[in-house]
Tab-separated table of C-alpha atoms and ligand atoms in Angstrom:
chain	number	residue	atom	x	y	z
A	97	ALA	CA	-3.309	-15.656	-26.847
A	98	ASN	CA	-3.911	-15.343	-23.138
A	99	ARG	CA	-0.295	-14.737	-22.133
A	100	PRO	CA	0.040	-14.633	-18.364
A	101	VAL	CA	2.427	-11.680	-18.629
A	102	SER	CA	1.522	-8.671	-20.729
A	103	GLY	CA	4.401	-6.360	-19.904
A	104	CYS	CA	7.409	-5.495	-17.802
A	105	ALA	CA	8.925	-2.302	-16.452
A	106	LEU	CA	12.018	-0.890	-14.780
A	107	ILE	CA	12.104	1.917	-12.211
A	108	LYS	CA	15.590	3.263	-11.440
A	109	ASN	CA	15.027	6.452	-9.432
A	110	GLU	CA	14.159	4.909	-6.086
A	111	SER	CA	16.009	4.479	-2.820
A	112	LEU	CA	15.458	1.602	-0.425
A	113	VAL	CA	15.047	2.297	3.289
A	114	THR	CA	15.083	-0.515	5.855
A	115	VAL	CA	14.146	-0.109	9.523
A	116	THR	CA	15.203	-3.078	11.654
A	117	GLY	CA	14.040	-4.367	15.026
A	118	LEU	CA	10.762	-2.473	15.196
A	119	PRO	CA	8.329	-3.546	17.945
A	120	ASP	CA	5.926	-6.008	16.334
A	121	ARG	CA	2.735	-4.625	17.868
A	122	PRO	CA	-0.258	-2.629	16.618
A	123	GLY	CA	0.577	1.008	15.861
A	124	THR	CA	4.155	0.606	14.652
A	125	SER	CA	3.376	0.676	10.920
A	126	TRP	CA	0.903	3.487	11.398
A	127	LYS	CA	3.446	5.639	13.213
A	128	LEU	CA	6.159	4.997	10.621
A	129	PHE	CA	4.084	5.694	7.516
A	130	SER	CA	2.059	8.576	8.885
A	131	ARG	CA	5.275	10.377	9.812
A	132	ILE	CA	6.605	9.797	6.291
A	133	ALA	CA	3.301	10.909	4.720
A	134	GLU	CA	3.434	14.138	6.784
A	135	ARG	CA	6.647	14.999	4.971
A	136	ASN	CA	4.992	14.388	1.611
A	137	ALA	CA	7.393	11.625	0.653
A	138	THR	CA	5.884	9.204	-1.891
A	139	VAL	CA	6.326	5.616	-0.824
A	140	ASP	CA	6.327	2.933	-3.547
A	141	MET	CA	6.955	-0.674	-2.395
A	142	ILE	CA	6.360	-1.579	1.260
A	143	VAL	CA	7.615	-4.949	2.479
A	144	GLN	CA	7.339	-6.475	5.922
A	145	ASN	CA	8.069	-10.115	6.513
A	146	VAL	CA	6.904	-11.949	9.649
A	147	GLY	CA	8.737	-10.872	12.772
A	148	GLU	CA	10.639	-12.901	15.339
A	149	GLN	CA	10.814	-12.502	19.115
A	150	GLY	CA	8.488	-9.505	19.051
A	151	LYS	CA	10.565	-7.540	16.507
A	152	ALA	CA	10.035	-6.969	12.791
A	153	ASP	CA	11.883	-5.254	9.934
A	154	ILE	CA	10.057	-3.001	7.478
A	155	SER	CA	11.553	-1.939	4.137
A	156	PHE	CA	10.143	0.473	1.636
A	157	THR	CA	11.201	2.435	-1.414
A	158	VAL	CA	10.826	6.167	-1.979
A	159	MET	CA	11.711	8.444	-4.859
A	160	SER	CA	15.377	9.309	-4.403
A	161	LYS	CA	14.485	13.006	-4.277
A	162	ASP	CA	12.343	12.317	-1.167
A	163	LEU	CA	15.081	10.427	0.658
A	164	PRO	CA	16.373	13.255	2.912
A	165	ALA	CA	12.889	14.082	4.260
A	166	THR	CA	12.149	10.369	4.638
A	167	LEU	CA	15.298	9.695	6.659
A	168	GLU	CA	14.420	12.521	9.061
A	169	ALA	CA	11.009	10.934	9.664
A	170	VAL	CA	12.541	7.457	10.013
A	171	GLU	CA	15.156	8.656	12.510
A	172	GLU	CA	12.466	10.165	14.741
A	173	VAL	CA	10.246	7.076	14.647
A	174	ALA	CA	13.149	4.643	15.090
A	175	ARG	CA	14.203	6.529	18.198
A	176	GLU	CA	10.666	6.879	19.623
A	177	LEU	CA	9.861	3.196	19.085
A	178	GLY	CA	13.277	1.883	20.104
A	179	ALA	CA	14.061	0.229	16.744
A	180	SER	CA	17.444	-1.492	16.372
A	181	GLY	CA	18.411	0.818	13.527
A	182	PHE	CA	17.863	1.847	9.938
A	183	TYR	CA	19.828	2.131	6.728
A	184	HIS	CA	19.291	3.048	3.118
A	185	GLU	CA	20.513	1.836	-0.207
A	186	ASP	CA	20.516	4.330	-3.062
A	187	THR	CA	21.562	2.174	-5.952
A	188	VAL	CA	18.543	-0.054	-6.439
A	189	ALA	CA	16.187	-0.685	-9.323
A	190	LYS	CA	12.766	-2.328	-9.386
A	191	VAL	CA	11.998	-4.732	-12.212
A	192	SER	CA	8.365	-5.855	-12.519
A	193	VAL	CA	6.222	-8.122	-14.642
A	194	VAL	CA	2.502	-7.469	-14.972
A	195	GLY	CA	-0.283	-9.602	-16.298
A	196	LEU	CA	-3.935	-10.159	-15.670
A	197	GLY	CA	-3.559	-13.885	-16.364
A	198	MET	CA	-1.160	-14.510	-13.486
A	199	ALA	CA	-3.494	-16.630	-11.447
A	200	GLN	CA	-0.941	-19.444	-11.523
A	201	GLN	CA	1.570	-16.991	-10.142
A	202	SER	CA	4.078	-19.524	-8.860
A	203	GLY	CA	4.836	-20.529	-12.442
A	204	VAL	CA	5.325	-16.939	-13.559
A	205	ALA	CA	7.362	-16.059	-10.491
A	206	ALA	CA	9.571	-19.120	-10.939
A	207	LYS	CA	10.198	-18.174	-14.564
A	208	MET	CA	11.101	-14.561	-13.697
A	209	PHE	CA	13.410	-15.700	-10.904
A	210	ARG	CA	15.023	-18.266	-13.235
A	211	GLU	CA	15.937	-15.561	-15.726
A	212	LEU	CA	17.462	-13.357	-13.042
A	213	ALA	CA	19.364	-16.332	-11.615
A	214	ASN	CA	20.733	-17.359	-15.014
A	215	ALA	CA	21.938	-13.789	-15.570
A	216	GLY	CA	23.658	-13.902	-12.155
A	217	ILE	CA	21.424	-11.121	-10.788
A	218	ASN	CA	20.732	-11.271	-7.042
A	219	ILE	CA	17.211	-10.438	-5.868
A	220	LEU	CA	17.321	-8.008	-2.917
A	221	MET	CA	13.582	-7.841	-2.184
A	222	ILE	CA	10.352	-9.304	-3.568
A	223	THR	CA	6.768	-8.102	-3.412
A	224	THR	CA	3.739	-9.320	-5.346
A	225	SER	CA	0.082	-8.718	-5.951
A	226	GLU	CA	-2.376	-10.772	-7.982
A	227	ILE	CA	-1.344	-9.093	-11.226
A	228	LYS	CA	2.221	-7.986	-10.585
A	229	ILE	CA	5.564	-9.388	-9.371
A	230	SER	CA	8.312	-6.906	-8.440
A	231	ALA	CA	11.925	-7.661	-7.614
A	232	LEU	CA	14.492	-5.174	-6.347
A	233	VAL	CA	17.948	-5.608	-7.843
A	234	SER	CA	21.103	-3.484	-7.754
A	235	ARG	CA	20.784	-0.503	-10.065
A	236	GLU	CA	23.663	-1.265	-12.413
A	237	LEU	CA	21.980	-4.599	-13.205
A	238	GLY	CA	18.564	-3.033	-13.821
A	239	GLU	CA	18.776	-2.821	-17.613
A	240	GLU	CA	20.094	-6.359	-17.873
A	241	ALA	CA	17.318	-7.598	-15.566
A	242	LEU	CA	14.684	-5.914	-17.729
A	243	ARG	CA	16.241	-7.358	-20.895
A	244	VAL	CA	16.330	-10.979	-19.720
A	245	VAL	CA	12.814	-10.837	-18.285
A	246	HIS	CA	11.480	-9.134	-21.416
A	247	ARG	CA	13.033	-11.823	-23.626
A	248	ALA	CA	11.820	-14.683	-21.435
A	249	PHE	CA	8.195	-13.608	-21.569
A	250	GLU	CA	8.510	-12.899	-25.313
A	251	LEU	CA	7.251	-9.368	-24.992
A	252	ASP	CA	7.723	-7.472	-28.218
A	253	ARG	CA	6.815	-4.279	-26.520
A	254	PRO	CA	6.993	-3.782	-22.783
A	255	VAL	CA	4.103	-1.946	-21.129
A	256	GLU	CA	5.495	1.642	-21.191
A	257	PRO	CA	8.876	0.519	-19.868
A	258	SER	CA	9.020	3.493	-17.570
A	259	VAL	CA	12.766	3.577	-17.195
A	260	GLU	CA	12.694	6.680	-15.045
A	261	GLU	CA	16.014	8.295	-14.523
B	169	ALA	CA	-15.058	11.803	-6.655
B	170	ASN	CA	-11.598	10.462	-7.271
B	171	ARG	CA	-11.315	8.435	-4.079
B	172	PRO	CA	-7.849	6.920	-3.713
B	173	VAL	CA	-9.397	3.654	-2.508
B	174	SER	CA	-12.199	2.036	-4.480
B	175	GLY	CA	-12.587	-1.206	-2.590
B	176	CYS	CA	-11.321	-3.685	-0.036
B	177	ALA	CA	-11.319	-7.450	0.292
B	178	LEU	CA	-10.657	-10.275	2.727
B	179	ILE	CA	-9.163	-13.683	1.885
B	180	LYS	CA	-9.376	-16.263	4.657
B	181	ASN	CA	-8.468	-19.588	3.070
B	182	GLU	CA	-4.706	-19.125	2.888
B	183	SER	CA	-1.781	-20.499	4.848
B	184	LEU	CA	1.462	-18.623	5.398
B	185	VAL	CA	4.774	-20.412	4.856
B	186	THR	CA	8.074	-18.854	5.942
B	187	VAL	CA	11.513	-20.200	5.006
B	188	THR	CA	14.302	-18.691	7.091
B	189	GLY	CA	18.049	-18.370	6.546
B	190	LEU	CA	18.077	-19.039	2.807
B	191	PRO	CA	21.333	-18.278	0.973
B	192	ASP	CA	20.977	-14.771	-0.456
B	193	ARG	CA	22.431	-15.493	-3.883
B	194	PRO	CA	21.045	-15.842	-7.419
B	195	GLY	CA	19.058	-19.027	-7.931
B	196	THR	CA	17.522	-19.416	-4.471
B	197	SER	CA	14.121	-17.905	-5.303
B	198	TRP	CA	14.015	-19.753	-8.592
B	199	LYS	CA	14.656	-23.101	-6.950
B	200	LEU	CA	12.041	-22.514	-4.241
B	201	PHE	CA	9.209	-21.352	-6.500
B	202	SER	CA	9.867	-23.709	-9.381
B	203	ARG	CA	9.685	-26.656	-6.989
B	204	ILE	CA	6.373	-25.345	-5.621
B	205	ALA	CA	5.040	-24.710	-9.132
B	206	GLU	CA	5.914	-28.301	-10.097
B	207	ARG	CA	3.474	-29.469	-7.446
B	208	ASN	CA	0.768	-27.216	-8.851
B	209	ALA	CA	0.410	-25.218	-5.665
B	210	THR	CA	-0.976	-21.716	-6.278
B	211	VAL	CA	1.114	-19.074	-4.573
B	212	ASP	CA	-0.567	-15.759	-3.681
B	213	MET	CA	1.587	-13.186	-1.800
B	214	ILE	CA	5.378	-13.495	-1.949
B	215	VAL	CA	7.422	-11.365	0.440
B	216	GLN	CA	11.183	-11.154	0.793
B	217	ASN	CA	12.806	-8.396	2.774
B	218	VAL	CA	16.485	-7.515	2.423
B	219	GLY	CA	18.804	-10.151	3.822
B	220	GLU	CA	21.599	-9.883	6.379
B	221	GLN	CA	24.971	-11.615	6.471
B	222	GLY	CA	24.274	-13.475	3.236
B	223	LYS	CA	20.969	-14.980	4.447
B	224	ALA	CA	17.377	-13.992	3.659
B	225	ASP	CA	13.892	-15.099	4.713
B	226	ILE	CA	11.122	-15.623	2.159
B	227	SER	CA	7.440	-15.864	3.103
B	228	PHE	CA	4.523	-16.642	0.872
B	229	THR	CA	0.885	-17.643	1.101
B	230	VAL	CA	-0.790	-20.595	-0.583
B	231	MET	CA	-4.336	-21.868	-0.634
B	232	SER	CA	-4.731	-23.961	2.500
B	233	LYS	CA	-5.679	-26.973	0.367
B	234	ASP	CA	-2.232	-26.767	-1.321
B	235	LEU	CA	-0.307	-26.632	1.950
B	236	PRO	CA	0.706	-30.348	2.222
B	237	ALA	CA	2.211	-30.408	-1.292
B	238	THR	CA	3.865	-27.045	-0.675
B	239	LEU	CA	5.500	-28.184	2.566
B	240	GLU	CA	6.970	-31.223	0.788
B	241	ALA	CA	8.543	-28.939	-1.813
B	242	VAL	CA	9.769	-26.510	0.849
B	243	GLU	CA	11.329	-29.283	2.926
B	244	GLU	CA	13.331	-30.515	-0.074
B	245	VAL	CA	14.548	-27.061	-1.052
B	246	ALA	CA	15.327	-26.010	2.527
B	247	ARG	CA	17.484	-29.117	2.915
B	248	GLU	CA	19.211	-28.784	-0.487
B	249	LEU	CA	20.006	-25.097	0.049
B	250	GLY	CA	20.885	-25.399	3.728
B	251	ALA	CA	18.172	-23.025	4.963
B	252	SER	CA	17.892	-22.481	8.724
B	253	GLY	CA	14.343	-23.799	8.773
B	254	PHE	CA	10.740	-23.260	7.807
B	255	TYR	CA	7.351	-23.028	9.472
B	256	HIS	CA	3.768	-22.377	8.562
B	257	GLU	CA	0.863	-20.542	10.057
B	258	ASP	CA	-2.612	-21.718	9.124
B	259	THR	CA	-4.772	-19.151	10.786
B	260	VAL	CA	-4.072	-16.048	8.727
B	261	ALA	CA	-6.228	-13.709	6.683
B	262	LYS	CA	-5.258	-11.154	4.066
B	263	VAL	CA	-7.011	-7.803	4.129
B	264	SER	CA	-6.401	-5.537	1.115
B	265	VAL	CA	-7.357	-2.108	-0.145
B	266	VAL	CA	-7.337	-1.368	-3.857
B	267	GLY	CA	-7.483	1.896	-5.754
B	268	LEU	CA	-6.189	3.313	-8.964
B	269	GLY	CA	-5.678	6.715	-7.324
B	270	MET	CA	-3.155	5.484	-4.775
B	271	ALA	CA	-0.196	7.370	-6.169
B	272	GLN	CA	0.273	9.038	-2.802
B	273	GLN	CA	0.382	5.609	-1.267
B	274	SER	CA	2.034	6.585	2.018
B	275	GLY	CA	-1.097	8.491	2.980
B	276	VAL	CA	-3.383	5.568	2.145
B	277	ALA	CA	-1.088	3.045	3.816
B	278	ALA	CA	-0.839	5.189	6.955
B	279	LYS	CA	-4.635	5.423	7.119
B	280	MET	CA	-5.111	1.658	6.711
B	281	PHE	CA	-2.462	0.934	9.337
B	282	ARG	CA	-4.049	3.491	11.703
B	283	GLU	CA	-7.389	1.691	11.543
B	284	LEU	CA	-5.815	-1.681	12.251
B	285	ALA	CA	-3.791	-0.180	15.122
B	286	ASN	CA	-6.839	1.487	16.684
B	287	ALA	CA	-8.674	-1.854	16.541
B	288	GLY	CA	-5.705	-3.510	18.264
B	289	ILE	CA	-4.992	-5.720	15.225
B	290	ASN	CA	-1.342	-6.681	14.731
B	291	ILE	CA	0.014	-6.691	11.156
B	292	LEU	CA	1.979	-9.896	10.479
B	293	MET	CA	3.135	-9.111	6.934
B	294	ILE	CA	2.785	-6.296	4.392
B	295	THR	CA	3.062	-6.263	0.619
B	296	THR	CA	2.083	-3.535	-1.826
B	297	SER	CA	1.841	-2.665	-5.476
B	298	GLU	CA	0.958	0.658	-7.090
B	299	ILE	CA	-2.760	-0.029	-6.783
B	300	LYS	CA	-3.034	-2.372	-3.830
B	301	ILE	CA	-1.929	-2.644	-0.201
B	302	SER	CA	-2.245	-6.030	1.521
B	303	ALA	CA	-1.762	-6.824	5.202
B	304	LEU	CA	-1.753	-10.275	6.746
B	305	VAL	CA	-3.517	-10.493	10.104
B	306	SER	CA	-4.559	-13.380	12.314
B	307	ARG	CA	-7.648	-15.104	10.912
B	308	GLU	CA	-10.014	-14.531	13.802
B	309	LEU	CA	-9.436	-10.771	13.393
B	310	GLY	CA	-10.007	-10.831	9.622
B	311	GLU	CA	-13.660	-9.757	9.667
B	312	GLU	CA	-12.955	-6.974	12.131
B	313	ALA	CA	-10.003	-5.809	10.040
B	314	LEU	CA	-12.174	-5.684	6.918
B	315	ARG	CA	-14.913	-3.804	8.816
B	316	VAL	CA	-12.657	-1.051	10.196
B	317	VAL	CA	-10.848	-0.547	6.897
B	318	HIS	CA	-14.122	-0.515	4.982
B	319	ARG	CA	-15.557	2.123	7.316
B	320	ALA	CA	-12.402	4.261	7.250
B	321	PHE	CA	-12.376	4.530	3.484
B	322	GLU	CA	-16.152	5.094	3.434
B	323	LEU	CA	-16.780	2.261	1.036
B	324	ASP	CA	-20.449	1.482	0.733
B	325	ARG	CA	-19.704	-1.718	-1.019
B	326	PRO	CA	-16.351	-3.493	-0.975
B	327	VAL	CA	-15.003	-4.737	-4.307
B	328	GLU	CA	-16.405	-8.302	-4.338
B	329	PRO	CA	-15.413	-8.906	-0.738
B	330	SER	CA	-14.205	-12.375	-1.567
B	331	VAL	CA	-14.386	-13.734	1.916
B	332	GLU	CA	-13.408	-17.206	0.862
B	333	GLU	CA	-13.867	-19.842	3.475
C	475	LIG	C1	5.650	-4.466	12.512
C	475	LIG	C2	4.334	-3.784	12.382
C	475	LIG	O1	3.716	-4.096	11.166
C	475	LIG	C3	3.356	-4.080	13.506
C	475	LIG	N1	3.079	-5.481	13.581
C	475	LIG	C4	2.095	-3.275	13.271
C	475	LIG	O2	1.051	-3.806	13.293
C	475	LIG	O3	2.124	-2.114	13.053
C	476	LIG	C1	16.934	-14.689	-1.307
C	476	LIG	C2	16.771	-14.824	-2.796
C	476	LIG	O1	15.833	-13.908	-3.287
C	476	LIG	C3	18.067	-14.654	-3.579
C	476	LIG	N1	18.624	-13.345	-3.346
C	476	LIG	C4	17.784	-14.872	-5.054
C	476	LIG	O2	18.123	-14.076	-5.846
C	476	LIG	O3	17.190	-15.803	-5.441
């Protein structure tokens, strides 16, 4: 059967960094991520929503082990660009569903979000591509989030549920 | 050679919808996307950054042809949930790079953002997955954005550069 979702996964060893009030002009993202790349920190999710009044917030996740180096880079860039501030959240987990047949993504997304809502799990951040939907939730709810999503999409075996510690 | 980026693409027939000040509690995302799915609108990118003071903004793109039905759904949900408001932007384009070897994504992201910055192209929204980085730019800069990214990653032929009108 051409199930829209072929697997799901949970990543628990990431930290979330948010930089607020960045100048919304060309060069900002380059400066931020090149400085982080120079310190060999591996960035996973990057999320920027549309800015307002010339300012934008950018959030991203890194491996928790790379957090100290990342925060040094972020502090420099936030100061140089005059950002409002930055903060990090260490107890997050990313739950994702993947599937090549997700063309009608709004149906799949709605279903995933329904399961998290019914389990009382708040979604902290969302990012998608054509074949994947990822939601950031608080870490202690990660296993529960994976369980309800796994059950909803009737997946007997998740795609290597990389529950990285 | 194991190039981190194997292709890039441009999508020009999307509209961006942003809903601001949504209640940041379980059920909000479900309500929004299930209502949109009921109207058979195809959602592409979904972006939510972390909220503040119990409110969060959610942006997403839909095919421009699905915009009227989408805005009806959004208006209902924004009213029912007491969102601050919503707006849409019709002249956007999504430029993406794809590559299985993107594990060190911060280096690839920094390079893509550098090219857009050097061309004076502002990034309106960012979303990523393990194998894809997408940036929303204003539509009249879409072709230029594709060109500079394509050149930077030395791609002789983009992956079906689906420049959909
Ligand atoms: C906020 C940031 O993305 C900025 N708009 C840039 O282009 O770099
Ligand atoms: C803002 C929205 O994502 C909300 N946190 C939810 O879980 O649905």
